[in-house]
Coordinates of C-alpha atoms and ligand atoms in Angstrom, one line a residue:
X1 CA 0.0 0.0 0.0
X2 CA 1.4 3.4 -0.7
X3 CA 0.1 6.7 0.7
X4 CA 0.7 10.6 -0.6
X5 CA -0.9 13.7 0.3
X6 CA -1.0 16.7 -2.4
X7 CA -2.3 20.1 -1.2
X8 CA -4.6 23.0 -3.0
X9 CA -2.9 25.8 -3.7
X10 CA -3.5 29.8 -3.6
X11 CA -1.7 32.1 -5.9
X12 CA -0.8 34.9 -4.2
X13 CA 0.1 37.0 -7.3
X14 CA 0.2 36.1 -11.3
X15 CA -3.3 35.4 -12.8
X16 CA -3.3 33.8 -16.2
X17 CA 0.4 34.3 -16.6
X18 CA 1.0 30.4 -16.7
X19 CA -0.5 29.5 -20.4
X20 CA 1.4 32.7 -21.3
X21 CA 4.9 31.2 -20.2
X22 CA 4.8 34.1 -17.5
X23 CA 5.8 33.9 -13.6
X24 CA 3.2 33.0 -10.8
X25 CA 3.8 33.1 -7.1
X26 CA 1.2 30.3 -5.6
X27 CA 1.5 28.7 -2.2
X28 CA 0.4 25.2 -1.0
X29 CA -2.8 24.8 1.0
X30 CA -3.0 23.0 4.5
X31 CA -6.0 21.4 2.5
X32 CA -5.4 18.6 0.6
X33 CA -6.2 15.3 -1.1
X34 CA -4.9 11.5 0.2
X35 CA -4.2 9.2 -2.3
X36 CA -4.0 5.7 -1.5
X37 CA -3.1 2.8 -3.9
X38 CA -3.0 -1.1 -3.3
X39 CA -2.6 -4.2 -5.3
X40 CA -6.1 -5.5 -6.5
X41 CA -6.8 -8.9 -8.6
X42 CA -8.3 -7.6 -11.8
X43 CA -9.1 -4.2 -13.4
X44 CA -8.6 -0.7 -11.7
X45 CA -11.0 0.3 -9.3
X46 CA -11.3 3.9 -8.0
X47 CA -12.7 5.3 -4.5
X48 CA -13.9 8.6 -3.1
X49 CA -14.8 9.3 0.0
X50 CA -16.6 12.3 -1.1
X51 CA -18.9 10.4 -3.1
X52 CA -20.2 7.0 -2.5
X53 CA -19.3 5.7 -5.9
X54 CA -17.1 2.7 -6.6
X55 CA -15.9 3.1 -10.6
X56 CA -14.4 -0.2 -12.4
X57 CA -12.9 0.1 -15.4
X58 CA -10.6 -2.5 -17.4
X59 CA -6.7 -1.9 -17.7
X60 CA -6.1 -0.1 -21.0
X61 CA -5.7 3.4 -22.4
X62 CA -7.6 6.4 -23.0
X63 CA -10.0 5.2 -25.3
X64 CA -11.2 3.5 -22.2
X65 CA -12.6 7.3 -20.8
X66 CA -16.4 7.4 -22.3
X67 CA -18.8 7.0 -20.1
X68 CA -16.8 7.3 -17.3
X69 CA -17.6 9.7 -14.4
X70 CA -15.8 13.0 -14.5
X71 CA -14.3 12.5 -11.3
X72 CA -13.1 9.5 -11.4
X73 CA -11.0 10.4 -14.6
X74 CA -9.1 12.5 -12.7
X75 CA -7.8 9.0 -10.7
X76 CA -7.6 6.9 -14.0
X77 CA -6.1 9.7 -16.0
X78 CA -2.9 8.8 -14.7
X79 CA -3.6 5.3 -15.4
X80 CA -4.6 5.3 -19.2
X81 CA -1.8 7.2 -20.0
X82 CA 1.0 5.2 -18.0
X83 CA -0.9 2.3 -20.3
X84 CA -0.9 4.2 -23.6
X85 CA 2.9 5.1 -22.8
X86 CA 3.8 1.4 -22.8
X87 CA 3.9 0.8 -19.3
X88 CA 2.2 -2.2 -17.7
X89 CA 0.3 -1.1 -15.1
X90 CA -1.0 -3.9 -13.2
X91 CA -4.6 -4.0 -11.1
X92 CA -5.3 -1.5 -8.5
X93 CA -7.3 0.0 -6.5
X94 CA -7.3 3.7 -5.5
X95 CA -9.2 5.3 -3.0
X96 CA -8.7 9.0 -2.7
X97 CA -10.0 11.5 0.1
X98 CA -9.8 15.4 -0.1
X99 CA -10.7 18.1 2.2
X100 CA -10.1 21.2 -0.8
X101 CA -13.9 22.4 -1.7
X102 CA -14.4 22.0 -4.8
X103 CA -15.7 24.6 -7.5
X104 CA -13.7 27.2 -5.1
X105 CA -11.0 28.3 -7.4
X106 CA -8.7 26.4 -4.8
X107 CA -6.9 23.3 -6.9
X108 CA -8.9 20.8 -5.6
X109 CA -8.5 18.8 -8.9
X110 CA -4.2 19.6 -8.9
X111 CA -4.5 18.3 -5.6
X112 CA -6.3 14.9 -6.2
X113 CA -4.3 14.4 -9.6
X114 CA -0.8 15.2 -7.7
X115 CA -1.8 12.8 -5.0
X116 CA -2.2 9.9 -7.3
X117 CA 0.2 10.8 -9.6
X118 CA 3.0 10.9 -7.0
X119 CA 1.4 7.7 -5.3
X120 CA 1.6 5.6 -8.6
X121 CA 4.8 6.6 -9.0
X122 CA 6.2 5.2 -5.6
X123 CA 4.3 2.5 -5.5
X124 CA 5.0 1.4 -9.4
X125 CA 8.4 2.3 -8.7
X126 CA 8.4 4.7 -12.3
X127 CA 11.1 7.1 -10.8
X128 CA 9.4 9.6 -13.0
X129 CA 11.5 12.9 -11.2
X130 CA 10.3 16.1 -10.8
X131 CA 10.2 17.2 -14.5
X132 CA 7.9 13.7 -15.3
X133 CA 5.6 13.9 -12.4
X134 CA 4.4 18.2 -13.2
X135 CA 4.2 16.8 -16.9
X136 CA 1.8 13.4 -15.8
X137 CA 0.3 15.5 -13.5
X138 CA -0.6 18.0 -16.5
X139 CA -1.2 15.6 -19.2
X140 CA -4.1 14.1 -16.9
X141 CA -5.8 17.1 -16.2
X142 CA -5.2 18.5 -20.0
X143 CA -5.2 15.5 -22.0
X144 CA -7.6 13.2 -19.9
X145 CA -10.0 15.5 -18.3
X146 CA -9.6 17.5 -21.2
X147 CA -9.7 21.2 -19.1
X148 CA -6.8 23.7 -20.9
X149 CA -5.3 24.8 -17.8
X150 CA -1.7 26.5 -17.3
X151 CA 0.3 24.0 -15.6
X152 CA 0.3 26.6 -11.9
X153 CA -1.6 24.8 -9.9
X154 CA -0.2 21.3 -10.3
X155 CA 3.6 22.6 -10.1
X156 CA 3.3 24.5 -6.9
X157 CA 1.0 20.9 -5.3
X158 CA 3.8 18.8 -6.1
X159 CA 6.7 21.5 -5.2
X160 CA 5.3 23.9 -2.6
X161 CA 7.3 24.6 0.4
X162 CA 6.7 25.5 4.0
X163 CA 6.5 29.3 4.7
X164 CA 7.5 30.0 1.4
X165 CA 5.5 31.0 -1.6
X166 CA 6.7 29.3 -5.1
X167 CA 8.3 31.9 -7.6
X168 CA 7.4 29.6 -10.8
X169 CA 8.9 30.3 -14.2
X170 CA 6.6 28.5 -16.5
X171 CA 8.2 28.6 -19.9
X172 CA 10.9 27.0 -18.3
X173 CA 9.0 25.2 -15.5
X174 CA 11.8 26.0 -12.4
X175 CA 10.5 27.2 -9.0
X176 CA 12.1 28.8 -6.1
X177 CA 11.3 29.0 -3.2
X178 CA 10.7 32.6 -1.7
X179 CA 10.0 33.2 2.2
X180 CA 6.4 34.1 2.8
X181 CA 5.4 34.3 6.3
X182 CA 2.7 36.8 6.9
X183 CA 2.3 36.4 10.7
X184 CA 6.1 37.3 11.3
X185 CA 4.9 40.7 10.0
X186 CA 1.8 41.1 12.0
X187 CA -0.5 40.1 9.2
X188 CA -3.0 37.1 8.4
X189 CA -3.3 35.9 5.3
X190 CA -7.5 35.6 5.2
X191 CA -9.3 33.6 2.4
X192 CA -12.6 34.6 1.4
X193 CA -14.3 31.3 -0.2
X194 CA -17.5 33.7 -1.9
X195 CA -19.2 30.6 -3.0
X196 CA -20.4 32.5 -6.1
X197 CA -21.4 30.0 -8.5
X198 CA -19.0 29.3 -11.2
X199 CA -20.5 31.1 -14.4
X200 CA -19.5 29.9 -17.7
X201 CA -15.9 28.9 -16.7
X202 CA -14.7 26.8 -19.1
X203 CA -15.8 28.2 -22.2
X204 CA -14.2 31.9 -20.4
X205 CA -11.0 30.3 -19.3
X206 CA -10.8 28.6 -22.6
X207 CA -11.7 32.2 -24.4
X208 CA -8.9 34.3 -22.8
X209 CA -6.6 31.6 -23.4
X210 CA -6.9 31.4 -26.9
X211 CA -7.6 35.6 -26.8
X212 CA -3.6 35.5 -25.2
X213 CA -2.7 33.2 -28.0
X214 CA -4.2 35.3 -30.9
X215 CA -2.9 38.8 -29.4
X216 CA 0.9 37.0 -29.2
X217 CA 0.4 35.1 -33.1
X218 CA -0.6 39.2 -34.2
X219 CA 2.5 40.9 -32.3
X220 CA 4.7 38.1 -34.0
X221 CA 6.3 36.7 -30.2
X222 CA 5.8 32.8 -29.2
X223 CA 4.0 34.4 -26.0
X224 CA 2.5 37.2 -24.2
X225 CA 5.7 36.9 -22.0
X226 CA 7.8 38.0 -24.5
X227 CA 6.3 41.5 -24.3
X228 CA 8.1 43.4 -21.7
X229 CA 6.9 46.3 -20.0
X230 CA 8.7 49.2 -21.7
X231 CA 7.9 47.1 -24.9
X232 CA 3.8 47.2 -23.7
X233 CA 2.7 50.8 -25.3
X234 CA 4.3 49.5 -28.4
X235 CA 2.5 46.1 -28.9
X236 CA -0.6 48.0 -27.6
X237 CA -0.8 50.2 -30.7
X238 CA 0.1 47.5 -32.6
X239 CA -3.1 45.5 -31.8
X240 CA -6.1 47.1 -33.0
X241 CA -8.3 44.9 -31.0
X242 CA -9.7 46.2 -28.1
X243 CA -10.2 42.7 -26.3
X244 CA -6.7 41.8 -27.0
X245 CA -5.2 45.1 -26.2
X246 CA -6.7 44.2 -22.7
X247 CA -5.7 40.8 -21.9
X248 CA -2.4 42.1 -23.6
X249 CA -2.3 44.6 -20.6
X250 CA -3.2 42.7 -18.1
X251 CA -0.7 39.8 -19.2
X252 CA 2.1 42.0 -19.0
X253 CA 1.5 44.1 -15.9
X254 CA 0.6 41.0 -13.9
X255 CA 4.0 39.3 -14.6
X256 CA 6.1 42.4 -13.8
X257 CA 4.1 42.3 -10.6
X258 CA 4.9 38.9 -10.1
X259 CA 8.3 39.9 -10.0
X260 CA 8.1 43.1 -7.9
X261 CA 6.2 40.9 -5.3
X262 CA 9.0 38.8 -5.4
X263 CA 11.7 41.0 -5.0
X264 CA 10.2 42.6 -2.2
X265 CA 9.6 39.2 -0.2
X266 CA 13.1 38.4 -0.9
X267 CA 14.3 41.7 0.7
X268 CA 12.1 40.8 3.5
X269 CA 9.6 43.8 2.7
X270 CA 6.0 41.5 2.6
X271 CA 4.4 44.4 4.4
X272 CA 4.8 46.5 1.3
X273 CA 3.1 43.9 -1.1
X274 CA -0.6 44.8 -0.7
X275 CA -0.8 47.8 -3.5
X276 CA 0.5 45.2 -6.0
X277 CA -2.2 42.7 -4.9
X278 CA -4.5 45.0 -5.5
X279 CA -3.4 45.9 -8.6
X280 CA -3.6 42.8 -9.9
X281 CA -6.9 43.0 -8.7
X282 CA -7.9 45.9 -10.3
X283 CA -6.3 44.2 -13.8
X284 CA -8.0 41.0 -13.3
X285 CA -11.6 43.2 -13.1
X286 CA -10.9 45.9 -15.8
X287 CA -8.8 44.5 -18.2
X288 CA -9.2 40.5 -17.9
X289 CA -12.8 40.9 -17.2
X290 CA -12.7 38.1 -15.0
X291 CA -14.4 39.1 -11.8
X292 CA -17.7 38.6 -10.4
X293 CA -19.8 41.1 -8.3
X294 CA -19.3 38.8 -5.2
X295 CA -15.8 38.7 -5.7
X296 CA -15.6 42.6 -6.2
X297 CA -16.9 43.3 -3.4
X298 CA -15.2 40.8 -1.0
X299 CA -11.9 43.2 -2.2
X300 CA -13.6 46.1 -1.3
X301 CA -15.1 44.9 2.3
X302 CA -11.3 43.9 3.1
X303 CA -10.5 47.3 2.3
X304 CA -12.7 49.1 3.8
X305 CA -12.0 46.6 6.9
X306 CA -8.3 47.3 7.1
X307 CA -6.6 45.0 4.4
X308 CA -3.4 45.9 3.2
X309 CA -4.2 44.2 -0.3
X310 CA -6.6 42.2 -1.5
X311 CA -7.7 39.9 -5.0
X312 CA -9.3 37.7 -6.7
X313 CA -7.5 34.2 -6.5
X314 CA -7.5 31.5 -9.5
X315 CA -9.1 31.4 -12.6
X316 CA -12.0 33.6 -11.8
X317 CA -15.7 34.1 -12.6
X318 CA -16.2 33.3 -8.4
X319 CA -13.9 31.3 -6.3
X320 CA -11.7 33.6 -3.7
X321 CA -10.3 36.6 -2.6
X322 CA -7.3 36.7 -0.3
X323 CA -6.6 39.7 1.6
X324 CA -3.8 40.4 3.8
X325 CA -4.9 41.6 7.2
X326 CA -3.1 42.8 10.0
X327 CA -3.7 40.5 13.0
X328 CA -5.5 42.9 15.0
X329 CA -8.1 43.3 12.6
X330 CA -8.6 40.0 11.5
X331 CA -12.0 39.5 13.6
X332 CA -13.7 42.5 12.0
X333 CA -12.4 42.0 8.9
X334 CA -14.6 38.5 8.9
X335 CA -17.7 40.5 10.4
X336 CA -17.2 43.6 7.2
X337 CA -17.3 40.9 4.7
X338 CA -20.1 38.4 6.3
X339 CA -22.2 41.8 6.7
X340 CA -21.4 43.3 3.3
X341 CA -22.6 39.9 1.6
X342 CA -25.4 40.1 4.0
X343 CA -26.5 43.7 2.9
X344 CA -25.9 42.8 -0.6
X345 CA -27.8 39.4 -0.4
X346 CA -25.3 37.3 -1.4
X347 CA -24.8 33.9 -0.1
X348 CA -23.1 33.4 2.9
X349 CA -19.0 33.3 2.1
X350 CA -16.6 31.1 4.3
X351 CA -13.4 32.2 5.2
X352 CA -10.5 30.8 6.7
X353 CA -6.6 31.7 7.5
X354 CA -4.2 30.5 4.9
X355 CA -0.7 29.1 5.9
X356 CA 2.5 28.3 2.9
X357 CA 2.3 24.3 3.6
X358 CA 4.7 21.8 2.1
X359 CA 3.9 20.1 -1.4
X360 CA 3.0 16.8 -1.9
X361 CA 4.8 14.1 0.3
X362 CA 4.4 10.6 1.4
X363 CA 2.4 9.8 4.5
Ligands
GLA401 C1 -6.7 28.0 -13.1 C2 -5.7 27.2 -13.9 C3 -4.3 27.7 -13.8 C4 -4.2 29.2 -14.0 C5 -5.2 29.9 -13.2 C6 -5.2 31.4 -13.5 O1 -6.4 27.8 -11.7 O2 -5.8 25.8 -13.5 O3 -3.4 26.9 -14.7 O4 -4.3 29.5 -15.4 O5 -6.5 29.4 -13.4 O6 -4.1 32.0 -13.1

């Protein structure tokens, strides 16, 4: 029997950078998943303990996926392609268990693939390395489950380090480790979980992505990365597209933000982050058009309640908001942002206290 936990993430700074080969700044969750493989006689059977379904499916490849459950090919992912790579994968049974909600914005679904991916490889004894577990881990969630995501949130599950936030690179796909301890500067970092429903995510995500793409094809660079700041007014006039002028904008600004967070955790200045949070904030809602009104005005109720920065976190259309609160304030903070969504009749948010946990790790 082999046993890994993988954690959710946050990403404190750098919103769709990742599909743009940009830089993002996550950090792992306390929340996670638990991935636990054994040795079965025949087939592959899969678990949850969220749900009380049992899914069997023959040994073979990803042709096998029809008809399966959507959860449950986030567990056999793995397994199809192992299989259609030419590896033998014998019988098994998996049983997985996650405390990330889902539908939050939070990696619940880097979390469960990460756990199983790192499992399988211990307990098949692959050796697959850091490179080949982050690209598994993303082939199941792009090729399998078929959602176009970046590549963020399964990087920092399987890397993330205690009290440090992630600095990721993802054209190359290197990460270092940067301290992040809020509390040693008298501030909490609060999540706001606004349980807005999720309004037409994939087809958005999927729109800005291939908005990104277009806007980089037009200015002749392989990405939106390769835009630099003082080179931003420049590609601006060049696109005569106002939708792609704006992600353009927001592309570009986000990543040098990424960087000027970074810089200042580095030189041990976190206190001085919040402007930049908002900014990013600010770009996300504006320019990427990828707010909600619940998320807006979680930012603002922070704000207004003492927050030295606050933003939307993950993909968008709902989710979270983290805000960076000085301890003191932490208890009214909650109230301003319980009563605002009160006032505003919103559904009730729930927030917790974020820590930077370790990535994924045996048990
Ligand atoms: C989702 C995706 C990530 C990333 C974020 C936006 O979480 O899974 O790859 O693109 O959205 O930053």
């Amino acid at each position: 029997m082999t046993r890994f936990f993988a954690p959710g993430r946050i990403n404190l700074i750098g919103e769709h950078t990742d599909y743009n080969d940009g830089f993002v700044l996550p950090v792992a969750l306390v929340q996670g998943c638990t991935a636990t493989v054994e040795d079965a006689a025949s087939g592959w059977a899969v678990t949850s303990a969220q749900t009380s379904d049992e899914v069997v499916v023959e040994r073979g490849g990803l042709a096998g996926r029809d008809g399966v459950a959507e959860w449950a090919t986030y567990v056999l992912g793995a397994l199809w392609l192992l299989h259609d790579d030419g590896v033998d994968v014998p019988p098994l049974r998996i049983a997985v268990d996650s405390d990330v909600p889902t539908g939050a914005g939070l990696s619940s679904s880097a979390a469960l693939v990460c756990s199983v991916v790192s499992a399988l490889d211990a307990h098949l004894g692959l050796d697959l390395g850091p490179a080949g577990l982050l690209a598994l881990s993303r082939r199941v969630e792009n090729d399998a489950v078929g959602a176009p995501t970046g590549g963020m949130d399964q990087l920092v599950s399987l890397r993330g380090e205690a009290g440090h936030a992630l600095f990721c690179d993802m054209r190359d796909l290197t990460s270092q480790a940067v301290p992040f301890d809020p509390a040693a500067s008298g501030l909490a970092l609060l999540v706001v979980d606004t349980r807005a429903p999720h309004r037409l995510v994939d087809g958005e995500y999927a729109a800005r992505r291939s908005g990104c793409e277009e806007a980089a094809k037009r200015l002749g660079v392989p990405a939106l990365r390769d835009v630099t700041a003082d080179g931003l007014d420049d590609a601006l006039a060049e696109l005569n597209d106002d939708e792609l002028r704006r992600y353009t904008r927001h592309v570009v600004t986000e990543d040098d933000r990424v960087l000027a967070v970074v810089d200042l955790l580095r030189a041990g200045r976190l206190d001085e982050i919040g402007p930049l949070l908002t900014a990013s904030h600010v770009s996300m809602r504006d320019d990427f058009r990828i707010t909600v009104p619940e998320v807006d005005l979680a930012v603002d109720a922070l704000h207004e309640a003492g927050a030295i920065g606050a933003r939307m976190t993950g993909g968008g259309f709902g989710g979270c908001v983290i805000g960076l609160v000085p301890v003191d304030e932490l208890d009214a903070a909650q109230d301003a942002v319980r009563r605002a969504f009160a006032d505003a009749g919103f559904g009730e948010p729930s927030l917790f206290t974020a820590t930077a946990e370790a990535g994924a790790r045996r048990l």
